C-alpha atoms as one frame of an Amber mdcrd trajectory, in Angstrom:
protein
   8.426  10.285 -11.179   5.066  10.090 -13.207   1.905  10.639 -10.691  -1.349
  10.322 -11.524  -3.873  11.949  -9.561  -7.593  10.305  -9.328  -9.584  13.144
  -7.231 -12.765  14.604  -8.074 -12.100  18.281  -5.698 -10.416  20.356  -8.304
  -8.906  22.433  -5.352  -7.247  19.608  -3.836  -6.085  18.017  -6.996  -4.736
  21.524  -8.353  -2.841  22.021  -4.927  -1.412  18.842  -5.060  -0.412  19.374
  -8.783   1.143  22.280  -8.474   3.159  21.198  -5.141   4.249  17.776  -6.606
   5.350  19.699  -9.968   7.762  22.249  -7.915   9.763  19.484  -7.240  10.075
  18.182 -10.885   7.443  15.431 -10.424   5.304  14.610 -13.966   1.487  14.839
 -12.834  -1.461  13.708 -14.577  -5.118  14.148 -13.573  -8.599  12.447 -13.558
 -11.583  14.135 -12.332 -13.504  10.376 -11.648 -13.651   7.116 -11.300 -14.063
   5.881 -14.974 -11.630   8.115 -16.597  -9.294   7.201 -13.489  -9.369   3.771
 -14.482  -8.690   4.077 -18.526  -6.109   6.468 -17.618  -3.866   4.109 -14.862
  -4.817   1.269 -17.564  -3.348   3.101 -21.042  -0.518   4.193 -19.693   2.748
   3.761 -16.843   2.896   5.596 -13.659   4.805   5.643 -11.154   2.547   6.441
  -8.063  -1.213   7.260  -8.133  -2.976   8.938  -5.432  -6.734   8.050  -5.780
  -9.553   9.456  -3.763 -12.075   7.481  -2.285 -15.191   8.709  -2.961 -15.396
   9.369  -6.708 -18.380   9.673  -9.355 -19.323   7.409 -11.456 -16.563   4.392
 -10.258 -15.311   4.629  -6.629 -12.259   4.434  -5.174 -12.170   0.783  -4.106
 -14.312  -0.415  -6.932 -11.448   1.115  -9.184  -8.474   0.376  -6.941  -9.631
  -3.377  -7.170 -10.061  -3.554 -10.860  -6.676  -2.114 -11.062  -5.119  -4.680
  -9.041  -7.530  -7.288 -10.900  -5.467  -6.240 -14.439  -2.475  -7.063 -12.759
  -1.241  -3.433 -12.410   1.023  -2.980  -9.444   1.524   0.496  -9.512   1.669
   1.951  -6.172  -1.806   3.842  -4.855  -1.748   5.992  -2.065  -5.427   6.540
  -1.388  -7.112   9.170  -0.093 -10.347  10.268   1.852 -12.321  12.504   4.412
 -13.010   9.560   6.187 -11.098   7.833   9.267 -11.995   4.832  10.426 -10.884
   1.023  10.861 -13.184  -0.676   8.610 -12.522   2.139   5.904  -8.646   1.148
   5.898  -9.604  -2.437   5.764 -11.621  -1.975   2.991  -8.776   0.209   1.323
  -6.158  -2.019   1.980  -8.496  -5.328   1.131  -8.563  -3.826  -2.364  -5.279
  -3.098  -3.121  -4.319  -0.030  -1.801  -0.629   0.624  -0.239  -1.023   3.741
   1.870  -4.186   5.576   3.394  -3.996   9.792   4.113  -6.873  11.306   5.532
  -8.249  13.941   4.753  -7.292  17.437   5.273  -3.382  16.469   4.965  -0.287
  18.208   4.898   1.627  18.171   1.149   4.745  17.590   3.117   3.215  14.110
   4.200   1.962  13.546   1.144   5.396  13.472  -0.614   6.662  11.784   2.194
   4.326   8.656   1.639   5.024   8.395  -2.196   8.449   8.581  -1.774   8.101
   5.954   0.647   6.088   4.100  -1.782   7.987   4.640  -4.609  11.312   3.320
  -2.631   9.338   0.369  -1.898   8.465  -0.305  -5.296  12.320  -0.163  -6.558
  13.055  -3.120  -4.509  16.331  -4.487  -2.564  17.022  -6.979  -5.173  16.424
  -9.738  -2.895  17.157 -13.358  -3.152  13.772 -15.367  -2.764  13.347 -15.603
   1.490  11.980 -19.250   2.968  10.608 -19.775   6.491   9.213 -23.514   6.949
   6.667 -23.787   4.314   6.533 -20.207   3.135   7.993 -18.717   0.730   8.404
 -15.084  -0.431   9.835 -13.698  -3.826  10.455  -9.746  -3.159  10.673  -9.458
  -7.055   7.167 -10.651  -7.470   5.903  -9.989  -4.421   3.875 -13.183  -4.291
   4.358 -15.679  -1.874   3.720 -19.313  -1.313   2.281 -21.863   0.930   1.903
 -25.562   0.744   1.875 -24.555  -3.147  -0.940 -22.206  -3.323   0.057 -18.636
  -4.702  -0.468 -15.372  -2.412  -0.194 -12.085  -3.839   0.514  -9.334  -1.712
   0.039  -5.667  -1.633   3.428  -3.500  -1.439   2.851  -2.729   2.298   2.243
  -6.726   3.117   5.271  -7.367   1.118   7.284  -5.038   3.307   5.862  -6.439
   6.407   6.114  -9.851   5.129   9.552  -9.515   4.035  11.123  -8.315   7.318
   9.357 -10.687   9.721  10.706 -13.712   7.466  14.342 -12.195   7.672  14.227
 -11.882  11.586  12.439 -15.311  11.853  12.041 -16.330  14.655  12.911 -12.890
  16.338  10.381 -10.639  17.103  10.324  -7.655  15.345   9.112  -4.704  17.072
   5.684  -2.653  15.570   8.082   0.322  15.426  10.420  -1.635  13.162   7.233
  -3.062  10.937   5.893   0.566  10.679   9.361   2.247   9.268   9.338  -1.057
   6.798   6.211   0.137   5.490   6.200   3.617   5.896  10.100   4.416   5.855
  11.802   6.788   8.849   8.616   8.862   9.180   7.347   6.035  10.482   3.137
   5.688  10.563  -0.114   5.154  11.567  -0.122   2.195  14.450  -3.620   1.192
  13.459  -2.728   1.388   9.882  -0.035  -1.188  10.628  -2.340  -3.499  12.187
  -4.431  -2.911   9.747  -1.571  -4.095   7.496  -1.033  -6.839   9.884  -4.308
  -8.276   9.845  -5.006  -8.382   6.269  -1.664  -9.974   5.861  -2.356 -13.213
   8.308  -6.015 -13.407   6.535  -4.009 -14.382   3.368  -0.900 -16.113   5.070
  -2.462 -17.944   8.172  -6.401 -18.321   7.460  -6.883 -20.923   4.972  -4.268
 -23.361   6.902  -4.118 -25.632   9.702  -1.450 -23.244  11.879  -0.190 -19.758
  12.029   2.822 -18.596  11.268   2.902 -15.059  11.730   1.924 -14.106  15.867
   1.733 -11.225  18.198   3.668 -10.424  20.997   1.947  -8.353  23.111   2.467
  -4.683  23.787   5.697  -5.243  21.429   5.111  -6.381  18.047   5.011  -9.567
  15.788   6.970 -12.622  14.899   6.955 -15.127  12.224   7.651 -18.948  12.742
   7.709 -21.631  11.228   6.409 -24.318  14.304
């Protein structure tokens, strides 16, 4: 796998190089935003971890024009900082995954292989629940004919709550979707959650995706 590193800390970005390149990973590096950005643009990757506080272009500004070009590639930010409204900002531009921080390389490989799984796909028929519809080859879905594109961890959520429609589908289930058997963050995932009914549920008359409390979520059509 070909992993592009966006961090301006040399020391982190060398640990991380050498540790991914032990186990036969192909790493790149940029040292900031700018550079980030012309590098993810001019060539493929398979993953990119991406700091959030960069010079010169910042994480999310860069993580956003990313996803703006129509790049999918797989980001697995990072940053020193942990709170809500930083995830929702992370994940509102584009971003799959979210490690804060100091961070163990173990989990770090963990996540992009998570990722990285993710991005291989099931090979999925198209999935329909009422008036939504999901393409896991795309990863866009539809509603009363207005296109939603989704990032990878939405898709994941999004996916399994329209196979178990109308079953309820627990947060521990939704987390190991998005985050395989290591399973994740439980604000992260409702972070994940919530930036997944803004684009499914807001702009229309009724929801389709609710909570169950103190268990998880459910999807339905009525």
């Amino acid at each position: 796998m070909r992993v592009l590193i966006i961090e301006d800390q040399y020391d982190i970005a060398a640990n991380i190089w050498d540790y991914l390149e032990r186990r036969d990973y192909r790493v790149d590096h940029a040292a900031d935003g700018v550079s980030g950005l012309a590098r993810a643009l001019g060539d493929v990757f398979d993953l990119i971890v991406l700091d959030l506080g960069l010079p010169r272009l910042d994480g999310l500004a860069l993580c956003r024009q990313l996803r703006s070009s129509g790049r999918d590639t797989p980001i697995l930010m990072l940053t020193a900082r942990d709170t809500l409204d930083d995830k929702l900002r992370g994940f509102a531009e584009g971003a799959d995954d979210y490690l804060v921080k100091p961070f163990a390389m173990k989990e770090l490989e963990a996540r992009l292989r998570v990722l990285h799984r993710r991005r291989r796909g099931s090979g999925m028929q198209s999935l329909s629940v009422g008036e939504l519809n999901y393409d896991p080859a795309s990863m866009l879905a539809q509603r009363q004919g207005r296109s939603i594109a989704l990032t990878r961890a939405q898709a994941s959520i999004l996916q399994l709550l329209m196979q178990q429609s109308p079953n309820v589908v627990s947060h521990a289930a939704l987390a190991a979707a998005v985050w395989g058997s290591d399973g994740g963050d439980s604000a992260a995932l409702h972070t994940h959650v919530y930036e997944l009914r803004k684009l499914v549920d807001k702009p229309f008359a009724h929801s389709l995706i609710l909570g169950v409390h103190g268990i998880g979520y459910r999807l339905a059509a009525s």
